[in-house]
Short mmCIF file of C-alpha atoms in Angstrom, two decimals:
data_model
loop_
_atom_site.label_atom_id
_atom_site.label_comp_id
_atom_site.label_asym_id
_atom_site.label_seq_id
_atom_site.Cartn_x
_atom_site.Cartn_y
_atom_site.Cartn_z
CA UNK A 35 -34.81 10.83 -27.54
CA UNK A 36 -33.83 7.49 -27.10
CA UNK A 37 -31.23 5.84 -25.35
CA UNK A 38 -29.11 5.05 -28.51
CA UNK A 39 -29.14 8.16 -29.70
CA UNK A 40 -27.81 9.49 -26.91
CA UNK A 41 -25.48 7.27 -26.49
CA UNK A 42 -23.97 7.73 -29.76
CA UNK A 43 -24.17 11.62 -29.30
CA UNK A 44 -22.79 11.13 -26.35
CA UNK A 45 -19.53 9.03 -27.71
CA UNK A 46 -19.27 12.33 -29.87
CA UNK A 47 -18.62 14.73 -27.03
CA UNK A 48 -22.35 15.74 -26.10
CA UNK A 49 -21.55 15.92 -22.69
CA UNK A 50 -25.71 17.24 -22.09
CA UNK A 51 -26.31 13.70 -23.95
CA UNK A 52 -24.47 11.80 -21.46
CA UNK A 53 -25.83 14.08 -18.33
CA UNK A 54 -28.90 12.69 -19.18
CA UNK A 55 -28.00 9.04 -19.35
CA UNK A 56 -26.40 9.76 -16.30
CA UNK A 57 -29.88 10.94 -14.67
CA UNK A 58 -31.45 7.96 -15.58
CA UNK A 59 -28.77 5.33 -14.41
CA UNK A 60 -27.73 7.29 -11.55
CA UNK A 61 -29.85 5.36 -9.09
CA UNK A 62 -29.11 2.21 -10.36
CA UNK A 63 -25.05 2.62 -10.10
CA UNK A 64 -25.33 4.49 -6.41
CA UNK A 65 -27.47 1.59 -5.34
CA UNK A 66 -24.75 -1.15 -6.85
CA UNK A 67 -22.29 1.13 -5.54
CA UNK A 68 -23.71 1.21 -2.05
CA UNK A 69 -24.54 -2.20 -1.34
CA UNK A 70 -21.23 -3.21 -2.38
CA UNK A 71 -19.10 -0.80 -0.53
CA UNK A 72 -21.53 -0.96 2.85
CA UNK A 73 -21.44 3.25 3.07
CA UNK A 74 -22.49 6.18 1.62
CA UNK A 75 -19.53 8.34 1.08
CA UNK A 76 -17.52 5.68 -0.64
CA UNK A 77 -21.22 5.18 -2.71
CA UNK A 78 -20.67 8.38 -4.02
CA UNK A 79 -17.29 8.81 -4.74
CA UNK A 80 -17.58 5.30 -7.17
CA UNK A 81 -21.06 6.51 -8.60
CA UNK A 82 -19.05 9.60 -9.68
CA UNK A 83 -16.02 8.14 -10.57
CA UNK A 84 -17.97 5.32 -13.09
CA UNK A 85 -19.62 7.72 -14.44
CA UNK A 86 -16.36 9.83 -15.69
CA UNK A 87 -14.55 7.03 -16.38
CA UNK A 88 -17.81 5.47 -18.46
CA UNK A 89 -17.75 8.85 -20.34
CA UNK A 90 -14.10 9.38 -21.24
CA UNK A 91 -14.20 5.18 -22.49
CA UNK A 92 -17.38 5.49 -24.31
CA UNK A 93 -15.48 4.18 -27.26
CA UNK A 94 -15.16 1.29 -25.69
CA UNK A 95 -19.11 0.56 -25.72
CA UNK A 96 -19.89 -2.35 -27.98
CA UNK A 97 -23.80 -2.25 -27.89
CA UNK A 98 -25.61 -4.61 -25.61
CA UNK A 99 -27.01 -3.24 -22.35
CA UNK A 100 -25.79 0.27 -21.54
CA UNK A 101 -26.97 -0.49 -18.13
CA UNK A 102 -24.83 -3.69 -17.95
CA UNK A 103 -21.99 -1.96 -19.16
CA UNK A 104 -22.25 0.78 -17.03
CA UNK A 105 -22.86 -1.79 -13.64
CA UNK A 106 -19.52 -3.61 -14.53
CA UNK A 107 -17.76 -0.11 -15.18
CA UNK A 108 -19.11 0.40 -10.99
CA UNK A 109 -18.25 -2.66 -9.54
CA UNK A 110 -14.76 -2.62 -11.02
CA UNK A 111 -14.21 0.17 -9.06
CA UNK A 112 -15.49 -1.00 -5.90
CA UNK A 113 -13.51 -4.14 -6.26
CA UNK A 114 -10.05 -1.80 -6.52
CA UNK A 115 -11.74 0.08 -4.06
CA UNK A 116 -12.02 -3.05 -1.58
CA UNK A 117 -8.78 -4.38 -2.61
CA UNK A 118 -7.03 -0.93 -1.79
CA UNK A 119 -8.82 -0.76 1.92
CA UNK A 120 -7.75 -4.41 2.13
CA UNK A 121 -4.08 -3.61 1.87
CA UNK A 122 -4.53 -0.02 3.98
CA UNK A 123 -7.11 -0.62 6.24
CA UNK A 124 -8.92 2.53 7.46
CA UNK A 125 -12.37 3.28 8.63
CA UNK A 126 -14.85 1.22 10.01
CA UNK A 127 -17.95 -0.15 7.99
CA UNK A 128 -20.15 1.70 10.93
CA UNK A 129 -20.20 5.36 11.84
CA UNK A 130 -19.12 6.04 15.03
CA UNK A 131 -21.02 7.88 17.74
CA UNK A 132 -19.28 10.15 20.31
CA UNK A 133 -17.78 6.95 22.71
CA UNK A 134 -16.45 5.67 19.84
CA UNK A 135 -19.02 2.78 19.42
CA UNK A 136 -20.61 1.70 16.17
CA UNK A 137 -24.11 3.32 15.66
CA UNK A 138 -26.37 0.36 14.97
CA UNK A 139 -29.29 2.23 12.99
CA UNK A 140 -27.65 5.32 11.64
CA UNK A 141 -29.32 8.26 11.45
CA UNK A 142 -28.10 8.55 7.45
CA UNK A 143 -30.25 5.57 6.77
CA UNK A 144 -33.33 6.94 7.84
CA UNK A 145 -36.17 7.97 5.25
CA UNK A 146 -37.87 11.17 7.24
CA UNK A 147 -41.05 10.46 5.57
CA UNK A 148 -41.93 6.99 7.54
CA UNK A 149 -43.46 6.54 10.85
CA UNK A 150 -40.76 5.93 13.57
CA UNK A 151 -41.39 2.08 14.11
CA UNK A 152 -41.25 1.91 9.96
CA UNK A 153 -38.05 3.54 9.84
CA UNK A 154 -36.85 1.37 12.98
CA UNK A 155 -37.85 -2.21 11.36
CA UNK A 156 -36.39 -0.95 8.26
CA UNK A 157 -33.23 0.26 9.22
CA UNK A 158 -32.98 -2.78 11.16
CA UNK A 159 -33.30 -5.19 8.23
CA UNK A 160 -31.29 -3.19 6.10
CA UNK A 161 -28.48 -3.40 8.73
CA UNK A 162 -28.50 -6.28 8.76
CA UNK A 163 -28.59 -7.61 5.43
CA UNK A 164 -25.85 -5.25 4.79
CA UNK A 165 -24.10 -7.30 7.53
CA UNK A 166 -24.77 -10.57 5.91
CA UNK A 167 -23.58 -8.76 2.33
CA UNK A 168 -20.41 -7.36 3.71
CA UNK A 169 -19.77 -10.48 5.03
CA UNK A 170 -20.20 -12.74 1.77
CA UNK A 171 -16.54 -13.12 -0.85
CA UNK A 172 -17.03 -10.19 -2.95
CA UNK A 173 -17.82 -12.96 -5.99
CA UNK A 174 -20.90 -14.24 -4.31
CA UNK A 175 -21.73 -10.37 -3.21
CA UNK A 176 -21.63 -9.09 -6.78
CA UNK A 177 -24.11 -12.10 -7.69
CA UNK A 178 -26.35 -11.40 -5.17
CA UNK A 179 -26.55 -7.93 -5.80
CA UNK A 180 -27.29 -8.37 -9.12
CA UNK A 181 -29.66 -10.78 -9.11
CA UNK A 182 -31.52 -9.89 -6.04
CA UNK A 183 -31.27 -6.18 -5.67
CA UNK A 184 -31.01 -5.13 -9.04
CA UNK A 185 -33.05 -7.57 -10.63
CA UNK A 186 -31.41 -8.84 -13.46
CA UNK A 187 -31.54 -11.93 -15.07
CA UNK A 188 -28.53 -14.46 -15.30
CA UNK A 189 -27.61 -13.44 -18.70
CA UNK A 190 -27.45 -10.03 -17.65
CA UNK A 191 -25.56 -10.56 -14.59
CA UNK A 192 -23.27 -12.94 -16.68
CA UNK A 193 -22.72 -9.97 -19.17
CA UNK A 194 -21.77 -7.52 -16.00
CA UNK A 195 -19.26 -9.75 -14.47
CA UNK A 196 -18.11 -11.45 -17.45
CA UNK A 197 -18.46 -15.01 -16.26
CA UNK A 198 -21.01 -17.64 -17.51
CA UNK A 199 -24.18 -17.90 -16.58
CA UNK A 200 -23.37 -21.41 -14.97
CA UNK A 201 -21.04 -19.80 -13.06
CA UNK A 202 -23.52 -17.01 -11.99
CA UNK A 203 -26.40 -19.68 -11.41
CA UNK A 204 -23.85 -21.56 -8.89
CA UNK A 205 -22.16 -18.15 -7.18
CA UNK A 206 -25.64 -16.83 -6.45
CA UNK A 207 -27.07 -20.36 -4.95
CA UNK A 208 -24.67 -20.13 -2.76
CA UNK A 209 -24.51 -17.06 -2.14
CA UNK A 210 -28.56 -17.40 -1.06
CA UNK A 211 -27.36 -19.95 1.50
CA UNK A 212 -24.63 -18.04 2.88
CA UNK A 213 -27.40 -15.33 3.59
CA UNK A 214 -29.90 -17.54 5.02
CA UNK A 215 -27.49 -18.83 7.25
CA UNK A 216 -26.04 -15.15 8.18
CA UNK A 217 -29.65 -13.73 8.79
CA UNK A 218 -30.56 -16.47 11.14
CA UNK A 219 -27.29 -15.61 13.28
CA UNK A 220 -28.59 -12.16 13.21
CA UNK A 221 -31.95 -12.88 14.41
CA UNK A 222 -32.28 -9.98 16.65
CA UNK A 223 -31.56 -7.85 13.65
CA UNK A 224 -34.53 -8.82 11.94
CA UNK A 225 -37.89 -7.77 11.74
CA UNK A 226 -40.58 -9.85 14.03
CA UNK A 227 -42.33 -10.77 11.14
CA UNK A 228 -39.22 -12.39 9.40
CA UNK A 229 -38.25 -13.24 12.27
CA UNK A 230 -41.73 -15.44 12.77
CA UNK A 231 -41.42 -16.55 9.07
CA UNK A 232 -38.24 -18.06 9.42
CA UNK A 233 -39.30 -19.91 12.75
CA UNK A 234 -42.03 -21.66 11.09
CA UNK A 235 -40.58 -22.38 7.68
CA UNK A 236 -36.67 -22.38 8.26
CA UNK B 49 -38.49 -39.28 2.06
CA UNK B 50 -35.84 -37.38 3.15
CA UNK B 51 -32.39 -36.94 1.35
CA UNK B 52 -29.23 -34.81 1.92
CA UNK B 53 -28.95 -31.30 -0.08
CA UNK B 54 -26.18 -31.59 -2.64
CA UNK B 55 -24.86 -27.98 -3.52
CA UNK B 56 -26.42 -29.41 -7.01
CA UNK B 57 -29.77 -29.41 -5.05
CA UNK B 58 -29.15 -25.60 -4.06
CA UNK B 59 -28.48 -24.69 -7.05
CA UNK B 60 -31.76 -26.22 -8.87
CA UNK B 61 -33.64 -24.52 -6.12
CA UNK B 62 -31.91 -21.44 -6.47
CA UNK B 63 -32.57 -21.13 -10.26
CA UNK B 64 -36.09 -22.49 -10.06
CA UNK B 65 -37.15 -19.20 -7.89
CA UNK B 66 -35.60 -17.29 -10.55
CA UNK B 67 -37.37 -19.13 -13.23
CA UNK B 68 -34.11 -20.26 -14.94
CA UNK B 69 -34.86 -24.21 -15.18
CA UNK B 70 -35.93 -25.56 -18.52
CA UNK B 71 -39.05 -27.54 -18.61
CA UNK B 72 -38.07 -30.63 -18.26
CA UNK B 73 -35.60 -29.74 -15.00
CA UNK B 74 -38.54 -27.89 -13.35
CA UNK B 75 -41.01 -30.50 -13.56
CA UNK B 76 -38.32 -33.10 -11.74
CA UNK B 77 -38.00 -30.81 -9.16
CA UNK B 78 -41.68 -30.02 -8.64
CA UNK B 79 -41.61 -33.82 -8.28
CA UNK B 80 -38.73 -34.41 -5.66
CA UNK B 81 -39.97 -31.01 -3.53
CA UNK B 82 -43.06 -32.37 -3.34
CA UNK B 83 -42.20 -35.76 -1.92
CA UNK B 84 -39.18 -34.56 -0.06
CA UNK B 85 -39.97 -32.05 3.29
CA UNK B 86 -36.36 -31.44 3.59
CA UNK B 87 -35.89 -30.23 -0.19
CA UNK B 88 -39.45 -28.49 0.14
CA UNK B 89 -37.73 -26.39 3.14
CA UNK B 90 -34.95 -25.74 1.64
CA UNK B 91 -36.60 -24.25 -1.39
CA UNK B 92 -39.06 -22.20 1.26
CA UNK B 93 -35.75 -20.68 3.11
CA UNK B 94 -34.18 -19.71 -0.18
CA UNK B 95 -37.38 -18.24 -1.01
CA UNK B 96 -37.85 -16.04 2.26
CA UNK B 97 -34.00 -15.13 1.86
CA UNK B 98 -34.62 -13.81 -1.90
CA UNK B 99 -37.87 -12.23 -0.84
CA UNK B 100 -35.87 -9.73 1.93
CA UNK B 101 -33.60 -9.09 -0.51
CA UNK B 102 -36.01 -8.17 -3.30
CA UNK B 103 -37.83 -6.28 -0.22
CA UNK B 104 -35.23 -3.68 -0.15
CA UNK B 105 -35.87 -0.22 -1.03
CA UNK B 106 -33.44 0.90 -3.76
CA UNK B 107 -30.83 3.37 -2.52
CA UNK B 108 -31.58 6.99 -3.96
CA UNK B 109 -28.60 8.15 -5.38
CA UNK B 110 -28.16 11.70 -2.95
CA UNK B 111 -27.41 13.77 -5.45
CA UNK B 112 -26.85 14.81 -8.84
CA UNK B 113 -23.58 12.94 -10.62
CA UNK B 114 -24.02 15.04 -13.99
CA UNK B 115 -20.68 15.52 -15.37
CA UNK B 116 -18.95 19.04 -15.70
CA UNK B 117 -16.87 19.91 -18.71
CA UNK B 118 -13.63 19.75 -16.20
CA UNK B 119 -14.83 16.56 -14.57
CA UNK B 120 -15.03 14.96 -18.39
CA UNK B 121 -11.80 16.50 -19.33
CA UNK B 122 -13.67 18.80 -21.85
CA UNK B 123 -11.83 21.61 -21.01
CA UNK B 124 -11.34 23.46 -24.52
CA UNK B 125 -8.81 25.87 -23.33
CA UNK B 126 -6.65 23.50 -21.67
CA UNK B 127 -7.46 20.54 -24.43
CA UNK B 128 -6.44 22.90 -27.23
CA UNK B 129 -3.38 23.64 -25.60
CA UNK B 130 -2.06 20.61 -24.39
CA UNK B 131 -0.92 19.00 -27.66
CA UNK B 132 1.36 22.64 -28.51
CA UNK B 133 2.41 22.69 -24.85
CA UNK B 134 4.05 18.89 -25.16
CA UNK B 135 5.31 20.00 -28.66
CA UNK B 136 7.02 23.16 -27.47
CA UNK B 137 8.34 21.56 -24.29
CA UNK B 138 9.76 18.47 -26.99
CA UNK B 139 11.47 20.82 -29.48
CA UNK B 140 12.92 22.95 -26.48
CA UNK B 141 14.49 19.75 -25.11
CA UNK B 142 15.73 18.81 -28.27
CA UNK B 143 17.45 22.06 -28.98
CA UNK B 144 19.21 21.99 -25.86
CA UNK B 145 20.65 18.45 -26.05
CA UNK B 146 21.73 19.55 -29.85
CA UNK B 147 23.32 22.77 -28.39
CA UNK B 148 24.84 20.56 -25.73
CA UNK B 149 25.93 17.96 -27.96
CA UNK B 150 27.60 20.40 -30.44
CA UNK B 151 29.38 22.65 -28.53
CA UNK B 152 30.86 20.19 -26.13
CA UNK B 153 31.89 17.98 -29.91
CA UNK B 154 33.13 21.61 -30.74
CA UNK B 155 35.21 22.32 -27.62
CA UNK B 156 36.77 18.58 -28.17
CA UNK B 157 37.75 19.44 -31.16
CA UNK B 158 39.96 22.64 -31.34
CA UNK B 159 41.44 21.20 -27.73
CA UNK B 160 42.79 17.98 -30.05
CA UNK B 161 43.02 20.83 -33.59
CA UNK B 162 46.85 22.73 -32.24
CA UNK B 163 48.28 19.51 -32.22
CA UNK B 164 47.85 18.96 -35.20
CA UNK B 165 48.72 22.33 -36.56
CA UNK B 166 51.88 22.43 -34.74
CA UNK B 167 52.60 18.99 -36.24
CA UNK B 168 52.27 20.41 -40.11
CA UNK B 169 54.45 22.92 -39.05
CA UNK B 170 57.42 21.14 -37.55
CA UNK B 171 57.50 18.40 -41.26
CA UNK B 172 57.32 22.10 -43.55
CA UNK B 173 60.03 23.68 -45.17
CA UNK B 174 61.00 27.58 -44.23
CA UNK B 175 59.52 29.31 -46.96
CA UNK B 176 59.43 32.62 -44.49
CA UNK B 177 55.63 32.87 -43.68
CA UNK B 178 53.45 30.64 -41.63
CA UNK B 179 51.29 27.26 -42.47
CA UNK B 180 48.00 27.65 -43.13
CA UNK B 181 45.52 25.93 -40.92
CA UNK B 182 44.84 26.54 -36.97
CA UNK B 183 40.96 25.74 -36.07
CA UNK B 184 38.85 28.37 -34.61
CA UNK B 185 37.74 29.07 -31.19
CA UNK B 186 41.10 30.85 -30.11
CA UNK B 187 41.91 28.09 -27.36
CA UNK B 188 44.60 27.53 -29.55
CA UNK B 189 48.56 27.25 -28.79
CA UNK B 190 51.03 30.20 -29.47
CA UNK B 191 52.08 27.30 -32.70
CA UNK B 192 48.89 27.22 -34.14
CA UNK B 193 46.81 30.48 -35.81
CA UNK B 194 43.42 31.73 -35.14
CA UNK B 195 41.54 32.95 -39.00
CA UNK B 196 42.30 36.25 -38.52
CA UNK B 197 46.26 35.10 -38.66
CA UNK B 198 45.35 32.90 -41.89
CA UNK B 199 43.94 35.15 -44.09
CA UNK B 200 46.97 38.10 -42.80
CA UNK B 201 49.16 35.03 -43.78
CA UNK B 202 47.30 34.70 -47.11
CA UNK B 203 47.23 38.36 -47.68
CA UNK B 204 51.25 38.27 -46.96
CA UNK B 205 51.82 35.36 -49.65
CA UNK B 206 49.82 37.35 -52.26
CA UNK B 207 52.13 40.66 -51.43
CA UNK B 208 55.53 38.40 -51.67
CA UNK B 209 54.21 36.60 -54.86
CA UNK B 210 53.43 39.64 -56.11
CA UNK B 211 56.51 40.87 -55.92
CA UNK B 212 58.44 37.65 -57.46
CA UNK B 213 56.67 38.01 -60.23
CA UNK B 214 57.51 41.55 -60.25
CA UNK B 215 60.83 40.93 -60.04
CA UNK B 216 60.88 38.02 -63.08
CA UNK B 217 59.11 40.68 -65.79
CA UNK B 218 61.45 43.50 -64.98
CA UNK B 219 63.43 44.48 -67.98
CA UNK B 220 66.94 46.22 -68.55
CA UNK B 221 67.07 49.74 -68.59
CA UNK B 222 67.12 51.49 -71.64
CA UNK B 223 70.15 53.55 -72.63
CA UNK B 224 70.09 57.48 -72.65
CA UNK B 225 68.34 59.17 -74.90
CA UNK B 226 66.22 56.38 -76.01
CA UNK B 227 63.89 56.64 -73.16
CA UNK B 228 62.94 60.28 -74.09
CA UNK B 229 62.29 59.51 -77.78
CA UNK B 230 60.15 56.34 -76.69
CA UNK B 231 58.49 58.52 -74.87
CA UNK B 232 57.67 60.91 -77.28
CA UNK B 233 56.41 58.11 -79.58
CA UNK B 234 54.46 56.70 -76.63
CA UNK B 235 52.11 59.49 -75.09
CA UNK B 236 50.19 57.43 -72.72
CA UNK B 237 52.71 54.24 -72.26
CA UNK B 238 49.99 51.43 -70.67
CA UNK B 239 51.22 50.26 -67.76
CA UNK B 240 52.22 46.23 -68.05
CA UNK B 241 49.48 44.20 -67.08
CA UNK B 242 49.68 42.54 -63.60
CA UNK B 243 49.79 38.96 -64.08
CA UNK B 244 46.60 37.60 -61.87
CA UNK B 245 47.95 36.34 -58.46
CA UNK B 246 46.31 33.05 -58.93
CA UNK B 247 48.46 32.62 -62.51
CA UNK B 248 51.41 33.47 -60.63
CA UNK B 249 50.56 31.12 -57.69
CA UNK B 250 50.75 28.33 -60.00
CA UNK B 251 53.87 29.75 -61.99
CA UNK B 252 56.69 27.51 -61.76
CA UNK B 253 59.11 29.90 -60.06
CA UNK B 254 56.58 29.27 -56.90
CA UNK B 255 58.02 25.96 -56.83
CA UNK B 256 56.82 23.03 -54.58
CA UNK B 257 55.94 25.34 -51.24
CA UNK B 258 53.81 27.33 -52.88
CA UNK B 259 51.35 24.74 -53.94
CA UNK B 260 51.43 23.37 -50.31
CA UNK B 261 50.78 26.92 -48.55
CA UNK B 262 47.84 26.92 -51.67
CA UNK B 263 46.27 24.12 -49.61
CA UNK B 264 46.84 25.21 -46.67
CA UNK B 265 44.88 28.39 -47.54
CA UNK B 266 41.83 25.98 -48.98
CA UNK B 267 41.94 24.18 -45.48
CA UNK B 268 42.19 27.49 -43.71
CA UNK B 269 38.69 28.47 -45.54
CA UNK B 270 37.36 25.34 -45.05
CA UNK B 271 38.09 25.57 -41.73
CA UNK B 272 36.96 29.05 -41.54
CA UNK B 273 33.11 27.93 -43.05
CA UNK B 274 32.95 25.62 -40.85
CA UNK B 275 33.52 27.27 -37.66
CA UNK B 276 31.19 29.81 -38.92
CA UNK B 277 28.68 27.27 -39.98
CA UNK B 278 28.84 25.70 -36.40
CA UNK B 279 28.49 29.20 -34.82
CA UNK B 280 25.40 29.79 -36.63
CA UNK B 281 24.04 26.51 -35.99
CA UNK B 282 24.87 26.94 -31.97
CA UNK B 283 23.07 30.08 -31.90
CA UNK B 284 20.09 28.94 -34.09
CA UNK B 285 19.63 26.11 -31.60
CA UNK B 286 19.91 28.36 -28.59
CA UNK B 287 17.14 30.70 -29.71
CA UNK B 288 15.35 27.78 -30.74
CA UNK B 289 15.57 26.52 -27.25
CA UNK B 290 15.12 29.60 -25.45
CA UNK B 291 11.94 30.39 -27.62
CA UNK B 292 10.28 27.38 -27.28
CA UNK B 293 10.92 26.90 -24.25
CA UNK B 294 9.37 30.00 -22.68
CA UNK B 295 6.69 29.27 -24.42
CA UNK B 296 6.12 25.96 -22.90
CA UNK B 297 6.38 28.06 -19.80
CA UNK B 298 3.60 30.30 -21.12
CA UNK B 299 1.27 27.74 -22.22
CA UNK B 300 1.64 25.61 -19.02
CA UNK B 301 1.03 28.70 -16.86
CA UNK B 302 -1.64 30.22 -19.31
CA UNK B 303 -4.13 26.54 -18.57
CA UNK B 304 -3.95 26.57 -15.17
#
């Protein structure tokens, strides 16, 4: 069946229609969800939450990308979510080990099929462009998220954060250069072979 | 030849690694990046940047987010019963406030009706009964009557009237003798026709008074129906109330 139709069944109270749209975007909206928020837990609850709140406003779908629609429904959340840990301040972005000190490559993180110095270098990266994302305004984050973990195009990316795509084309340039300049301060963070590459090139 | 980045610069760059330059932009910066080094390592930098962040694995959603019928508010029960639940909890509001509302406009009422009554009586004429009138609710003043006292007082001015009128068709006796031979004549003498209470409430000899205690009785019934009227109403709204209400109760406990 394709997507349309289940959409449409779906917007009539198929709920197994809309479990399975929910199977295929699933990924996508945890992996928005994630990079935005920085942790798992708070991932999940927005992946969940999107996806109830995309189901119970289904009448509100006006064609276009599904998957755009359903990435804007996510990152709305996030956003209140940010705004409401900006006003009440709770947990850190890093779990804690038993002295109370951030754990730099979190066990969580880890993918138990790689070999140990795999995982390592990954997790390492991944720290740290999660770092560098954290630390970007949430405006040049969404961009950048968009654009260059999710893949989208400008149009597409204009269409999830309702701007234009000038707007989009500027946010995520700068956005890039903010990033550059973050992973070189995090040097130690990288990889050796980005590390090497940026050396030469940078 | 080396010149400055402009954040328009960054921006060209930027969108020329995404392939979002037109033609004729792309080929002007194809030029300039390849005969400025500092623009050509710019454009290398971005490219290394987007390249680690197209590198990254995408995050596996952990589990499942498939929606139960209670997580999509699809719970039939409970869906089927909300709409009767508000209804019922509305209409059992709205009974009490009318309940409220009338008996306290009620109570008002016969607390301002003895005045009144005792008013009426003080400007009538003694005619030896009562006034009409006195409101119901027996809050009333010793001066005023309850409808039990009005229709005795009605039933009173029928007897008296009765016996005027009585009293106006009663003939001279006969002499002696002649009563015995009528008699005779007459088997079965019909007894003389009662003149109808109401004729006789309107006969002239009434007078004046009588006409007034006639209204009073009208305003007594009146009275009367309405009382009743507003009894019936009061209990109508207070089962209505009560009903619905437990229901509410019910239905709210029932979709837990």
């Amino acid at each position: 069946m394709d997507e349309n139709a289940l959409i449409l069944d779906a917007s009539r109270g198929d709920l197994e229609a809309f479990n399975r749209l929910v199977l295929a975007y699933q990924d996508i909206l945890y992996n928005q969800a994630y990079r935005i928020m920085g942790d798992k837990d708070s991932a999940e609850d927005a992946t969940q939450d999107a996806f109830i709140s995309a189901f119970r406003h289904l009448s509100t779908y006006r064609g276009g990308s599904f998957k755009a629609w359903l990435l804007r429904i996510i990152t709305n959340i996030c956003y209140d979510e940010l705004r409401r840990r900006k006003r009440r301040p709770t947990s850190p972005l890093e779990p804690l080990d038993d002295n109370d000190e951030e754990v730099e490559s979190p066990s969580w993180l880890s993918d138990p099929g790689e070999r140990p110095e795999e995982a390592i270098e990954r997790n390492e990266l991944s720290n740290a462009i999660q770092l560098c994302l954290g630390n970007l305004p949430i405006e040049f984050r969404e961009v950048v998220i968009l654009v260059d973990i999710q893949e989208m195009d400008y149009a597409e990316a204009a269409s999830v954060i309702r701007t234009p795509v000038g707007t989009v084309k500027s946010r995520l340039a700068r956005a890039r250069v903010r990033m550059r300049d973050c992973l070189q301060k995090h040097r130690e963070l990288l990889p050796a072979s980005i590390r090497l590459m940026g050396e030469s090139k940078v | 030849m080396t010149t400055p980045i402009t954040p328009r610069d960054w921006e060209f760059l930027s969108a020329y690694l995404d392939g979002e330059l037109k033609d004729k932009e792309k080929k002007l910066l194809e030029d300039r990046v390849r005969e400025d080094d500092k623009l050509r390592l710019s454009l290398e930098s971005l490219q290394h940047v987007r390249a680690v962040l197209r590198s990254q694995p995408i995050q596996r959603a952990p589990r499942n987010f498939t929606l139960t019928p209670v997580m999509a508010g699809m719970d039939k029960g409970r869906s089927q019963a909300a709409p009767v639940f508000r209804v019922m909890r509305l209409a059992s509001v709205l009974a009490t406030i009318f309940l409220v509302v009338i008996s306290v406009g009620n109570l008002l009422a016969n607390r301002m009706q003895p005045v009144q009554v005792s008013q009426t009586f003080a400007q009538q004429p003694a005619f030896g009964m009562g006034g009409g009138g006195g409101g119901g609710g027996g809050s009333e003043s010793e001066e005023s009557l309850s409808v039990p006292e009005a229709l005795q007082v009605e039933e009173q001015i029928t007897s008296e009237v009765s016996d005027m009128a009585a009293d106006v068709l009663q003939v001279e006796p006969l002499p002696a003798g002649t009563e015995s031979e009528l008699k005779a004549a007459v088997p079965n003498p019909t007894p003389t026709p009662q003149p109808p209470v109401e004729s006789l409430r309107k006969a002239p000899e009434a007078g004046q008074p009588l006409e007034a205690e006639s209204d009073e009785i009208d305003g007594a019934q009146t009275k009367a129906s309405t009382i009743t009227f507003i009894g019936g109403l009061q209990i109508i709204l207070a089962i209505l109330a009560i009903t619905t209400g437990v229901l509410a109760v019910y239905l709210r406990q029932s979709t837990r």
